[in-house]
Amino acid sequence: MPLTYSAPLPPRSFNLARYCLAESARTCPEAVALIVAEDANEVEASSRWRYAALEDEVLRIAEGLRRSGFARGDRIFLRMGNSADYALLFFGANAAGLVPIPASAMLSGREAGFLIADAGAAAVVTDGTLPLPDLPDGTGVIGPDRIAALKQAPRGDYAETKADDPAFLIYTSGTQSRPKGVLHAQRAVWGRRPMYRGWYGYAEDDVVLHAGAFNWTYTLGSGLFDPWANGLTTIVYTGPKDISVWPKLIGRYGATIMAAVPTLYRQMLKYGALAPGSLAPLRHALTAGEALPQSLAQAWRERTGLVLYEALGMSEISTYISSSPSVPPKPGAVGKPQPGRAVAILDAGSDSTEPLPPNRSGLIAVHRSDPGLMLGYWNRPREEALAFRGDWFIGGDLGRFDDDGYLWFEGRADDIMNAFGYRVSPLEVESVLGRHPAVADVAVTEVKVRSDVSVIAAFFVVKPGKVLTPRALLDFAAGELAAYKLPRAAYAVAELPRTPNGKVKRSALVALMPPGAVAEQSSRAGP
């Protein structure tokens, strides 16, 4: 395997939005770039953008933002629902040389307020569908009327940015109680090129159906950046999430590739009448965000006749290990490093920068020469320094390579949980639960409810003289946390298991669950 990134590097002058849109708008202006489907039963209910019109609207928004007085590099926070305007504002901000911050619509007002303040956002874009938190002094608001006005601005041009200039800022759960910003460069989209062959297996006429919302970076990357850079058509569904809609969307819009998380494919198998040929013209499906159980991969192939290609990634680089039509899935393994990427396994018990040989477990590391790697953590220099060992970036995942070059994922080196494809810090959840006036102590962890399904569970100690039910604690959390961060179960315990130095022993929490107990559920839990 290469010890540095070996695929072509981006040109010095480079803009993300231009790379995704300009060439396709020039060579296939009337080709459909985006279909936004609102009703799986009515094709007429969809909206369509052709490449020329899409680029025109993006560049009008870009010029409108410039004329609004924003300076190069200003951060623009997107507090919007799941609509095409989300994508238009993201690309328009980038085309203007600004730094959009895509944020989940599921964030509570408190969570959104923290991110806005932490990023020092110059403005918040709102379509009126989500409540705005109290904003720091000097933070502007771009509301629905201004969004409409931006679209009517004169057409501008793409900002003359460099490959290493900031392009967008995303927030992810870290090892602290607060989310941390991951700042990506314009070159990040060029760094996705190894995915074209190493995961997607694109054909020139592919139609990509992405099951995520516009505000998820999985959708922005695999649903917009990459298909548009290749002149393909993307479908994003914004209607009610009935599991029966996905086969209908595939058939009605001719989707040839689908992207989702394993949970959705599991639900399709459980509730859908799937059989070989029933998902035509789908060629294959992509999965990322959480580990793909081998039982699910096998059941999907048996029921549909199609292959699920898995990818492993992280917010700091997106996906970099995957199976694909050219890298057949190997049961139990994730896949191989995508073409050109330099990935190594480093010793977890030392500071060595020497890659370990096959069949030795350790920390998965990516070489800093990879153009897809982040610029750094936003205002977190200490965490950024700790993430690098020499020229290797270490994200905290454990694994090993086998003799055939396949990577076997072995979990996390820290306590990060995975909930429905989202990385969730237990410290962040605990900091919210701990604010309840009746909570004396609290800890959360992942709990397996089936061999292939895990949920977040909370274990709490009640203050003397206070009364607190699991339901009441979950309801309290529902007003403070995004839905995907919410515990799905809560248990009152006498005390939490701790190490001699006082650290919570998360591995021992599951043993505190009463035998046969039925978890208290919050009706608002889940993504």
Short mmCIF file of C-alpha atoms in Angstrom, two decimals:
data_model
loop_
_atom_site.label_atom_id
_atom_site.label_comp_id
_atom_site.label_asym_id
_atom_site.label_seq_id
_atom_site.Cartn_x
_atom_site.Cartn_y
_atom_site.Cartn_z
CA MET A 1 0.00 0.00 0.00
CA PRO A 2 1.27 3.53 -0.73
CA LEU A 3 2.73 5.47 2.19
CA THR A 4 1.52 8.81 0.78
CA TYR A 5 -1.51 9.77 -1.31
CA SER A 6 -0.69 8.56 -4.84
CA ALA A 7 -3.65 9.75 -6.95
CA PRO A 8 -3.54 13.11 -8.82
CA LEU A 9 -3.68 16.22 -6.63
CA PRO A 10 -6.01 19.19 -7.25
CA PRO A 11 -4.86 22.31 -9.08
CA ARG A 12 -3.70 25.17 -6.86
CA SER A 13 -6.65 27.38 -7.88
CA PHE A 14 -9.78 25.42 -7.02
CA ASN A 15 -13.38 26.04 -5.97
CA LEU A 16 -15.73 23.32 -4.73
CA ALA A 17 -18.92 24.68 -6.31
CA ARG A 18 -17.21 25.29 -9.66
CA TYR A 19 -15.84 21.73 -9.68
CA CYS A 20 -19.30 20.26 -9.02
CA LEU A 21 -21.32 22.40 -11.43
CA ALA A 22 -19.40 24.31 -14.10
CA GLU A 23 -18.29 21.48 -16.37
CA SER A 24 -21.64 19.69 -16.31
CA ALA A 25 -23.47 22.98 -16.94
CA ARG A 26 -21.20 23.56 -19.96
CA THR A 27 -21.27 20.07 -21.49
CA CYS A 28 -24.81 18.91 -20.63
CA PRO A 29 -26.79 22.05 -19.72
CA GLU A 30 -30.21 20.45 -20.24
CA ALA A 31 -29.45 17.26 -18.38
CA VAL A 32 -31.38 16.85 -15.12
CA ALA A 33 -29.11 17.43 -12.14
CA LEU A 34 -31.62 17.23 -9.29
CA ILE A 35 -35.08 15.81 -8.71
CA VAL A 36 -36.78 16.71 -5.44
CA ALA A 37 -39.63 14.26 -4.91
CA GLU A 38 -42.35 15.23 -2.45
CA ASP A 39 -44.75 12.35 -3.15
CA ALA A 40 -43.62 8.86 -4.12
CA ASN A 41 -46.94 8.22 -5.87
CA GLU A 42 -47.01 11.34 -8.07
CA VAL A 43 -44.16 12.11 -10.45
CA GLU A 44 -45.85 15.46 -11.12
CA ALA A 45 -45.24 16.41 -7.48
CA SER A 46 -41.49 16.54 -8.06
CA SER A 47 -39.32 19.57 -8.86
CA ARG A 48 -36.46 19.31 -11.34
CA TRP A 49 -33.32 21.38 -11.86
CA ARG A 50 -31.28 21.10 -15.04
CA TYR A 51 -27.57 21.80 -14.84
CA ALA A 52 -27.64 25.18 -16.59
CA ALA A 53 -30.54 26.46 -14.48
CA LEU A 54 -29.01 25.03 -11.29
CA GLU A 55 -25.70 26.78 -11.90
CA ASP A 56 -27.48 30.01 -12.79
CA GLU A 57 -29.42 30.02 -9.51
CA VAL A 58 -26.32 29.17 -7.47
CA LEU A 59 -24.33 31.99 -9.05
CA ARG A 60 -27.16 34.48 -8.53
CA ILE A 61 -27.26 33.56 -4.84
CA ALA A 62 -23.48 33.91 -4.70
CA GLU A 63 -23.61 37.40 -6.17
CA GLY A 64 -26.48 38.35 -3.88
CA LEU A 65 -24.45 37.29 -0.86
CA ARG A 66 -21.45 39.31 -2.06
CA ARG A 67 -23.63 42.39 -2.47
CA SER A 68 -24.99 41.86 1.03
CA GLY A 69 -21.59 42.81 2.39
CA PHE A 70 -20.20 39.48 3.51
CA ALA A 71 -16.42 39.12 3.47
CA ARG A 72 -14.45 36.20 2.06
CA GLY A 73 -14.32 33.42 4.66
CA ASP A 74 -17.38 34.52 6.66
CA ARG A 75 -19.26 31.59 8.17
CA ILE A 76 -22.93 31.20 7.19
CA PHE A 77 -25.03 28.86 9.37
CA LEU A 78 -27.86 26.98 7.60
CA ARG A 79 -30.86 26.61 9.91
CA MET A 80 -33.27 25.21 7.32
CA GLY A 81 -35.62 22.34 6.63
CA ASN A 82 -35.22 19.60 4.05
CA SER A 83 -35.68 21.42 0.76
CA ALA A 84 -33.70 22.23 -2.39
CA ASP A 85 -33.05 25.71 -0.99
CA TYR A 86 -30.69 24.08 1.49
CA ALA A 87 -28.48 22.84 -1.34
CA LEU A 88 -28.79 26.09 -3.30
CA LEU A 89 -27.70 28.18 -0.31
CA PHE A 90 -24.83 25.81 0.51
CA PHE A 91 -23.41 25.94 -3.01
CA GLY A 92 -24.18 29.65 -3.39
CA ALA A 93 -22.29 30.48 -0.21
CA ASN A 94 -19.31 28.40 -1.29
CA ALA A 95 -19.35 29.94 -4.78
CA ALA A 96 -19.19 33.36 -3.11
CA GLY A 97 -16.08 32.40 -1.14
CA LEU A 98 -18.03 32.09 2.11
CA VAL A 99 -18.00 29.09 4.45
CA PRO A 100 -21.42 27.42 4.82
CA ILE A 101 -22.14 25.42 7.97
CA PRO A 102 -24.61 22.60 7.18
CA ALA A 103 -26.49 21.65 10.35
CA SER A 104 -29.11 19.04 11.09
CA ALA A 105 -32.73 20.18 11.24
CA MET A 106 -33.07 17.91 14.30
CA LEU A 107 -30.84 20.10 16.46
CA SER A 108 -32.58 21.74 19.38
CA GLY A 109 -32.47 25.52 19.70
CA ARG A 110 -29.87 25.21 22.45
CA GLU A 111 -27.64 23.01 20.29
CA ALA A 112 -27.96 25.27 17.26
CA GLY A 113 -27.23 28.31 19.41
CA PHE A 114 -23.99 26.78 20.66
CA LEU A 115 -22.79 25.99 17.13
CA ILE A 116 -23.65 29.48 15.85
CA ALA A 117 -21.70 31.10 18.67
CA ASP A 118 -18.78 28.66 18.50
CA ALA A 119 -18.38 29.18 14.75
CA GLY A 120 -18.65 32.95 15.02
CA ALA A 121 -21.24 32.83 12.25
CA ALA A 122 -21.73 36.10 10.41
CA ALA A 123 -25.32 35.16 9.58
CA VAL A 124 -27.95 32.47 9.96
CA VAL A 125 -30.02 31.44 6.95
CA THR A 126 -33.55 30.46 7.93
CA ASP A 127 -36.49 29.39 5.79
CA GLY A 128 -38.88 29.87 8.72
CA THR A 129 -39.46 26.17 9.34
CA LEU A 130 -37.22 25.91 12.42
CA PRO A 131 -37.05 28.11 15.52
CA LEU A 132 -34.09 30.42 15.82
CA PRO A 133 -32.14 30.54 19.08
CA ASP A 134 -31.01 33.78 20.66
CA LEU A 135 -28.22 34.99 18.41
CA PRO A 136 -24.93 36.62 19.42
CA ASP A 137 -24.64 40.35 18.80
CA GLY A 138 -23.66 41.05 15.21
CA THR A 139 -25.05 37.79 13.77
CA GLY A 140 -27.34 38.61 10.86
CA VAL A 141 -30.44 36.75 9.70
CA ILE A 142 -31.22 35.81 6.10
CA GLY A 143 -34.91 34.95 6.16
CA PRO A 144 -37.34 33.75 3.49
CA ASP A 145 -37.73 37.17 1.86
CA ARG A 146 -33.99 37.65 1.56
CA ILE A 147 -33.57 34.12 0.20
CA ALA A 148 -36.04 34.99 -2.55
CA ALA A 149 -34.19 38.24 -3.23
CA LEU A 150 -30.83 36.45 -3.46
CA LYS A 151 -32.22 34.26 -6.24
CA GLN A 152 -33.11 37.39 -8.22
CA ALA A 153 -29.67 38.96 -7.95
CA PRO A 154 -27.57 39.41 -11.09
CA ARG A 155 -25.59 36.33 -12.02
CA GLY A 156 -22.05 36.45 -10.67
CA ASP A 157 -19.11 34.07 -10.97
CA TYR A 158 -17.30 31.57 -8.82
CA ALA A 159 -14.88 32.95 -6.24
CA GLU A 160 -11.22 32.58 -7.17
CA THR A 161 -10.36 30.37 -4.22
CA LYS A 162 -7.31 28.19 -3.66
CA ALA A 163 -7.37 24.47 -2.99
CA ASP A 164 -6.44 25.02 0.65
CA ASP A 165 -8.94 27.82 1.30
CA PRO A 166 -11.82 26.99 3.69
CA ALA A 167 -14.90 25.60 1.94
CA PHE A 168 -17.34 24.43 4.63
CA LEU A 169 -17.49 23.74 8.35
CA ILE A 170 -19.28 20.76 9.87
CA TYR A 171 -19.78 19.83 13.50
CA THR A 172 -19.32 16.37 14.91
CA SER A 173 -19.45 14.80 18.34
CA GLY A 174 -15.95 14.61 19.76
CA THR A 175 -14.41 13.16 22.88
CA GLN A 176 -15.48 16.23 24.86
CA SER A 177 -18.95 17.25 26.01
CA ARG A 178 -19.22 19.85 23.23
CA PRO A 179 -19.39 19.21 19.47
CA LYS A 180 -16.29 20.26 17.57
CA GLY A 181 -16.07 21.93 14.20
CA VAL A 182 -14.29 20.18 11.34
CA LEU A 183 -13.09 22.73 8.78
CA HIS A 184 -12.77 21.40 5.25
CA ALA A 185 -10.87 22.93 2.34
CA GLN A 186 -12.07 23.51 -1.21
CA ARG A 187 -9.93 20.48 -2.17
CA ALA A 188 -12.17 18.21 -0.05
CA VAL A 189 -14.41 17.56 -3.06
CA TRP A 190 -11.37 16.62 -5.18
CA GLY A 191 -10.38 14.27 -2.37
CA ARG A 192 -13.62 12.38 -3.00
CA ARG A 193 -12.54 11.27 -6.48
CA PRO A 194 -11.23 7.89 -5.21
CA MET A 195 -14.83 7.07 -4.29
CA TYR A 196 -16.00 7.22 -7.92
CA ARG A 197 -14.41 3.86 -8.72
CA GLY A 198 -13.57 2.67 -5.22
CA TRP A 199 -17.16 2.76 -3.91
CA TYR A 200 -19.82 4.01 -6.33
CA GLY A 201 -18.77 2.23 -9.51
CA TYR A 202 -20.39 5.00 -11.56
CA ALA A 203 -21.75 4.49 -15.08
CA GLU A 204 -22.24 7.54 -17.31
CA ASP A 205 -26.05 7.45 -17.14
CA ASP A 206 -26.52 6.66 -13.43
CA VAL A 207 -29.42 8.09 -11.43
CA VAL A 208 -28.60 8.30 -7.72
CA LEU A 209 -31.32 8.09 -5.05
CA HIS A 210 -30.10 9.29 -1.66
CA ALA A 211 -32.29 8.47 1.33
CA GLY A 212 -30.87 11.24 3.53
CA ALA A 213 -31.91 14.85 4.01
CA PHE A 214 -30.14 17.75 2.30
CA ASN A 215 -28.61 18.88 5.59
CA TRP A 216 -26.71 15.63 6.20
CA THR A 217 -23.12 15.65 4.99
CA TYR A 218 -23.60 12.07 3.72
CA THR A 219 -26.28 13.46 1.37
CA LEU A 220 -24.27 16.54 0.41
CA GLY A 221 -21.27 14.40 -0.50
CA SER A 222 -22.62 11.17 -1.97
CA GLY A 223 -25.90 12.69 -3.13
CA LEU A 224 -24.81 16.05 -4.58
CA PHE A 225 -21.03 16.69 -4.76
CA ASP A 226 -20.08 13.47 -6.51
CA PRO A 227 -23.04 12.84 -8.84
CA TRP A 228 -22.97 16.47 -10.04
CA ALA A 229 -19.21 16.41 -10.63
CA ASN A 230 -19.93 13.46 -12.95
CA GLY A 231 -22.96 14.94 -14.73
CA LEU A 232 -25.40 12.46 -13.15
CA THR A 233 -28.94 12.88 -11.82
CA THR A 234 -29.69 12.90 -8.09
CA ILE A 235 -33.04 12.20 -6.43
CA VAL A 236 -33.77 13.46 -2.90
CA TYR A 237 -37.11 12.67 -1.26
CA THR A 238 -38.67 15.24 1.08
CA GLY A 239 -42.04 13.65 1.81
CA PRO A 240 -43.23 11.45 4.70
CA LYS A 241 -40.72 8.70 5.47
CA ASP A 242 -42.99 5.69 5.00
CA ILE A 243 -40.69 2.74 4.31
CA SER A 244 -42.78 1.79 1.27
CA VAL A 245 -41.70 4.90 -0.65
CA TRP A 246 -38.22 3.72 -1.60
CA PRO A 247 -39.13 0.95 -4.07
CA LYS A 248 -41.69 3.32 -5.60
CA LEU A 249 -39.10 6.07 -6.03
CA ILE A 250 -36.62 3.66 -7.60
CA GLY A 251 -39.16 2.51 -10.16
CA ARG A 252 -40.77 5.87 -10.95
CA TYR A 253 -37.53 7.80 -11.39
CA GLY A 254 -35.29 5.05 -12.74
CA ALA A 255 -32.76 5.08 -9.91
CA THR A 256 -29.74 2.90 -10.63
CA ILE A 257 -27.82 3.50 -7.37
CA MET A 258 -29.27 4.01 -3.89
CA ALA A 259 -27.43 5.35 -0.82
CA ALA A 260 -28.65 4.94 2.75
CA VAL A 261 -27.69 3.63 6.19
CA PRO A 262 -27.99 -0.06 7.16
CA THR A 263 -31.04 0.67 9.34
CA LEU A 264 -33.08 1.71 6.31
CA TYR A 265 -32.15 -1.39 4.31
CA ARG A 266 -33.09 -3.52 7.31
CA GLN A 267 -36.49 -1.83 7.47
CA MET A 268 -37.02 -2.33 3.73
CA LEU A 269 -36.41 -6.05 4.18
CA LYS A 270 -38.70 -6.26 7.19
CA TYR A 271 -41.65 -4.27 5.86
CA GLY A 272 -41.28 -4.40 2.08
CA ALA A 273 -42.29 -7.11 -0.35
CA LEU A 274 -38.84 -7.38 -1.91
CA ALA A 275 -37.76 -10.03 -4.38
CA PRO A 276 -35.16 -10.32 -7.14
CA GLY A 277 -36.07 -7.78 -9.80
CA SER A 278 -38.48 -5.83 -7.59
CA LEU A 279 -36.05 -2.90 -7.31
CA ALA A 280 -35.29 -2.59 -11.02
CA PRO A 281 -33.51 -0.67 -12.50
CA LEU A 282 -31.31 -0.47 -9.38
CA ARG A 283 -27.80 -1.86 -10.11
CA HIS A 284 -26.50 -1.83 -6.56
CA ALA A 285 -26.82 0.02 -3.25
CA LEU A 286 -24.39 1.91 -1.01
CA THR A 287 -24.27 1.93 2.76
CA ALA A 288 -22.29 3.99 5.27
CA GLY A 289 -22.72 5.73 8.61
CA GLU A 290 -22.83 2.61 10.77
CA ALA A 291 -21.41 -0.90 10.54
CA LEU A 292 -23.12 -3.24 8.09
CA PRO A 293 -23.97 -6.58 9.78
CA GLN A 294 -23.06 -9.52 7.58
CA SER A 295 -26.49 -11.04 8.19
CA LEU A 296 -28.11 -7.94 6.69
CA ALA A 297 -25.77 -7.91 3.67
CA GLN A 298 -26.56 -11.55 2.99
CA ALA A 299 -30.32 -11.17 3.47
CA TRP A 300 -30.39 -8.14 1.16
CA ARG A 301 -28.58 -10.01 -1.59
CA GLU A 302 -30.80 -13.08 -1.23
CA ARG A 303 -34.04 -11.08 -1.26
CA THR A 304 -33.20 -8.48 -3.92
CA GLY A 305 -30.44 -10.07 -5.99
CA LEU A 306 -28.40 -6.88 -5.45
CA VAL A 307 -25.15 -6.15 -3.63
CA LEU A 308 -24.69 -3.69 -0.77
CA TYR A 309 -21.34 -1.91 -1.02
CA GLU A 310 -20.17 -0.69 2.38
CA ALA A 311 -17.88 2.24 3.17
CA LEU A 312 -16.08 3.33 6.32
CA GLY A 313 -15.56 7.04 6.86
CA MET A 314 -15.37 9.88 9.33
CA SER A 315 -16.24 13.56 9.36
CA GLU A 316 -12.60 14.53 8.92
CA ILE A 317 -12.23 12.85 5.49
CA SER A 318 -15.54 11.23 4.51
CA THR A 319 -15.28 7.62 3.29
CA TYR A 320 -11.90 6.14 2.48
CA ILE A 321 -12.34 2.35 2.86
CA SER A 322 -15.00 0.57 0.82
CA SER A 323 -16.11 -2.32 -1.31
CA SER A 324 -17.33 -1.66 -4.84
CA PRO A 325 -18.05 -3.37 -8.16
CA SER A 326 -14.26 -3.59 -8.57
CA VAL A 327 -13.64 -4.63 -4.92
CA PRO A 328 -16.07 -7.48 -4.17
CA PRO A 329 -17.39 -7.52 -0.59
CA LYS A 330 -15.63 -9.95 1.71
CA PRO A 331 -17.86 -11.26 4.52
CA GLY A 332 -16.91 -9.56 7.78
CA ALA A 333 -14.56 -6.98 6.22
CA VAL A 334 -15.44 -3.39 5.24
CA GLY A 335 -13.42 -3.24 2.04
CA LYS A 336 -10.10 -1.88 0.81
CA PRO A 337 -8.57 1.61 0.78
CA GLN A 338 -9.93 3.51 -2.19
CA PRO A 339 -7.50 3.96 -5.12
CA GLY A 340 -4.64 6.30 -4.28
CA ARG A 341 -5.34 6.59 -0.56
CA ALA A 342 -2.58 5.90 1.95
CA VAL A 343 -4.07 4.07 4.93
CA ALA A 344 -2.11 2.31 7.63
CA ILE A 345 -2.59 0.52 10.94
CA LEU A 346 -0.50 2.05 13.73
CA ASP A 347 0.31 0.60 17.12
CA ALA A 348 -2.31 1.72 19.66
CA GLY A 349 0.06 1.23 22.57
CA SER A 350 2.94 3.44 21.44
CA ASP A 351 3.76 6.59 19.47
CA SER A 352 5.26 4.68 16.56
CA THR A 353 4.59 5.95 13.03
CA GLU A 354 5.59 2.64 11.44
CA PRO A 355 2.63 0.82 9.81
CA LEU A 356 1.89 -2.56 11.31
CA PRO A 357 1.98 -5.68 9.11
CA PRO A 358 -1.21 -7.52 8.05
CA ASN A 359 -3.24 -9.25 10.76
CA ARG A 360 -2.02 -6.87 13.50
CA SER A 361 -4.74 -4.76 15.14
CA GLY A 362 -4.27 -1.09 15.87
CA LEU A 363 -5.42 2.43 15.06
CA ILE A 364 -6.58 3.15 11.52
CA ALA A 365 -4.58 6.10 10.14
CA VAL A 366 -4.79 8.22 6.97
CA HIS A 367 -1.79 10.09 5.58
CA ARG A 368 -1.99 13.88 5.83
CA SER A 369 -1.18 14.17 2.09
CA ASP A 370 -4.75 13.06 1.26
CA PRO A 371 -6.58 16.06 -0.27
CA GLY A 372 -9.82 14.92 1.34
CA LEU A 373 -8.43 15.39 4.83
CA MET A 374 -9.72 18.34 6.86
CA LEU A 375 -7.87 21.61 7.29
CA GLY A 376 -8.25 21.17 11.05
CA TYR A 377 -10.56 21.45 14.03
CA TRP A 378 -12.19 24.83 14.48
CA ASN A 379 -10.49 26.64 17.38
CA ARG A 380 -9.41 23.31 18.90
CA PRO A 381 -5.61 23.32 18.46
CA ARG A 382 -4.97 20.82 21.26
CA GLU A 383 -7.42 18.25 19.88
CA GLU A 384 -6.05 18.82 16.40
CA ALA A 385 -2.49 18.18 17.57
CA LEU A 386 -3.54 15.00 19.37
CA ALA A 387 -5.23 13.69 16.21
CA PHE A 388 -1.92 13.50 14.32
CA ARG A 389 0.98 11.15 14.86
CA GLY A 390 3.73 12.40 12.60
CA ASP A 391 2.21 12.55 9.11
CA TRP A 392 -0.67 10.24 10.00
CA PHE A 393 -4.17 11.35 11.02
CA ILE A 394 -5.78 9.05 13.58
CA GLY A 395 -9.54 9.30 13.94
CA GLY A 396 -9.94 6.81 16.78
CA ASP A 397 -11.12 3.76 14.82
CA LEU A 398 -9.52 0.37 15.38
CA GLY A 399 -8.93 -2.29 12.76
CA ARG A 400 -6.56 -4.59 10.95
CA PHE A 401 -5.69 -5.46 7.36
CA ASP A 402 -5.74 -9.07 6.25
CA ASP A 403 -3.37 -10.67 3.76
CA ASP A 404 -5.66 -9.69 0.86
CA GLY A 405 -5.63 -5.98 1.79
CA TYR A 406 -9.18 -5.94 3.20
CA LEU A 407 -9.78 -3.93 6.37
CA TRP A 408 -11.57 -5.48 9.33
CA PHE A 409 -13.18 -2.84 11.52
CA GLU A 410 -12.85 -3.44 15.26
CA GLY A 411 -14.72 -0.53 16.82
CA ARG A 412 -13.66 2.69 18.47
CA ALA A 413 -10.70 3.48 20.68
CA ASP A 414 -12.85 6.03 22.55
CA ASP A 415 -16.41 6.04 23.83
CA ILE A 416 -18.11 7.54 20.78
CA MET A 417 -21.49 5.92 20.18
CA ASN A 418 -23.18 5.31 16.84
CA ALA A 419 -26.88 6.11 16.63
CA PHE A 420 -28.61 5.59 13.28
CA GLY A 421 -25.43 6.50 11.41
CA TYR A 422 -24.64 9.58 13.51
CA ARG A 423 -21.62 9.73 15.81
CA VAL A 424 -22.72 10.77 19.29
CA SER A 425 -20.51 11.70 22.22
CA PRO A 426 -21.69 10.16 25.50
CA LEU A 427 -20.31 13.19 27.33
CA GLU A 428 -22.57 15.52 25.36
CA VAL A 429 -25.67 13.47 26.22
CA GLU A 430 -24.60 13.12 29.86
CA SER A 431 -24.05 16.86 30.21
CA VAL A 432 -27.69 17.45 29.23
CA LEU A 433 -29.17 14.70 31.41
CA GLY A 434 -27.04 15.87 34.32
CA ARG A 435 -28.78 19.26 34.29
CA HIS A 436 -32.03 17.69 35.49
CA PRO A 437 -32.46 18.91 39.09
CA ALA A 438 -33.20 15.39 40.36
CA VAL A 439 -30.15 13.71 38.78
CA ALA A 440 -27.20 13.05 41.08
CA ASP A 441 -25.14 11.04 38.60
CA VAL A 442 -25.65 9.78 35.04
CA ALA A 443 -23.90 7.84 32.30
CA VAL A 444 -24.92 6.65 28.84
CA THR A 445 -23.69 3.87 26.57
CA GLU A 446 -24.71 1.78 23.60
CA VAL A 447 -26.82 -1.27 24.41
CA LYS A 448 -27.39 -4.09 21.93
CA VAL A 449 -31.07 -4.95 21.63
CA ARG A 450 -30.36 -7.47 18.84
CA SER A 451 -27.19 -8.81 17.32
CA ASP A 452 -27.35 -6.12 14.64
CA VAL A 453 -29.13 -3.24 16.43
CA SER A 454 -27.83 -0.96 19.20
CA VAL A 455 -29.55 1.92 21.00
CA ILE A 456 -28.38 4.57 23.44
CA ALA A 457 -29.33 3.83 27.05
CA ALA A 458 -29.03 6.11 30.09
CA PHE A 459 -28.27 5.00 33.66
CA PHE A 460 -29.00 7.58 36.35
CA VAL A 461 -28.81 8.02 40.12
CA VAL A 462 -31.57 10.07 41.76
CA LYS A 463 -30.70 12.69 44.37
CA PRO A 464 -31.80 11.85 47.94
CA GLY A 465 -35.33 13.09 48.60
CA LYS A 466 -36.09 13.50 44.88
CA VAL A 467 -38.31 11.43 42.60
CA LEU A 468 -37.52 10.89 38.92
CA THR A 469 -38.91 8.29 36.55
CA PRO A 470 -37.10 7.09 33.42
CA ARG A 471 -39.92 8.55 31.31
CA ALA A 472 -39.56 11.96 32.94
CA LEU A 473 -35.81 12.01 32.29
CA LEU A 474 -36.27 11.05 28.64
CA ASP A 475 -38.93 13.73 28.19
CA PHE A 476 -36.56 16.28 29.72
CA ALA A 477 -33.83 15.27 27.28
CA ALA A 478 -36.20 15.49 24.31
CA GLY A 479 -36.35 19.26 24.64
CA GLU A 480 -32.57 19.63 24.77
CA LEU A 481 -31.09 17.14 22.32
CA ALA A 482 -31.46 16.29 18.65
CA ALA A 483 -33.67 13.24 18.22
CA TYR A 484 -30.84 10.97 17.10
CA LYS A 485 -28.88 11.77 20.30
CA LEU A 486 -31.73 10.84 22.63
CA PRO A 487 -31.45 7.71 24.77
CA ARG A 488 -34.03 5.15 23.80
CA ALA A 489 -34.05 3.66 27.30
CA ALA A 490 -33.33 4.85 30.84
CA TYR A 491 -32.69 2.98 34.07
CA ALA A 492 -32.57 4.27 37.66
CA VAL A 493 -29.64 2.67 39.51
CA ALA A 494 -28.20 2.94 43.03
CA GLU A 495 -24.75 3.97 41.80
CA LEU A 496 -22.59 3.97 38.67
CA PRO A 497 -19.65 1.59 38.28
CA ARG A 498 -16.35 3.49 38.39
CA THR A 499 -12.66 2.77 38.12
CA PRO A 500 -10.36 3.44 41.10
CA ASN A 501 -9.60 6.89 39.67
CA GLY A 502 -13.28 7.74 39.44
CA LYS A 503 -13.93 7.25 35.71
CA VAL A 504 -17.24 5.66 34.73
CA LYS A 505 -16.81 2.07 33.54
CA ARG A 506 -19.11 2.17 30.52
CA SER A 507 -18.45 -1.48 29.77
CA ALA A 508 -20.07 -2.39 33.09
CA LEU A 509 -23.24 -0.33 32.65
CA VAL A 510 -25.19 -2.97 30.74
CA ALA A 511 -24.93 -5.33 33.73
CA LEU A 512 -27.07 -2.83 35.70
CA MET A 513 -30.10 -3.47 33.50
CA PRO A 514 -32.72 -5.49 35.42
CA PRO A 515 -33.22 -8.96 33.90
CA GLY A 516 -36.17 -8.91 31.53
CA ALA A 517 -36.74 -5.21 32.06
CA VAL A 518 -38.63 -3.36 29.37
CA ALA A 519 -36.96 -0.07 28.49
CA GLU A 520 -38.91 3.07 29.04
CA GLN A 521 -39.28 4.69 25.66
CA SER A 522 -39.61 8.31 24.65
CA SER A 523 -42.05 8.79 21.81
CA ARG A 524 -39.72 11.45 20.45
CA ALA A 525 -36.63 9.23 20.42
CA GLY A 526 -34.97 8.16 17.21
CA PRO A 527 -33.76 10.03 14.15
#
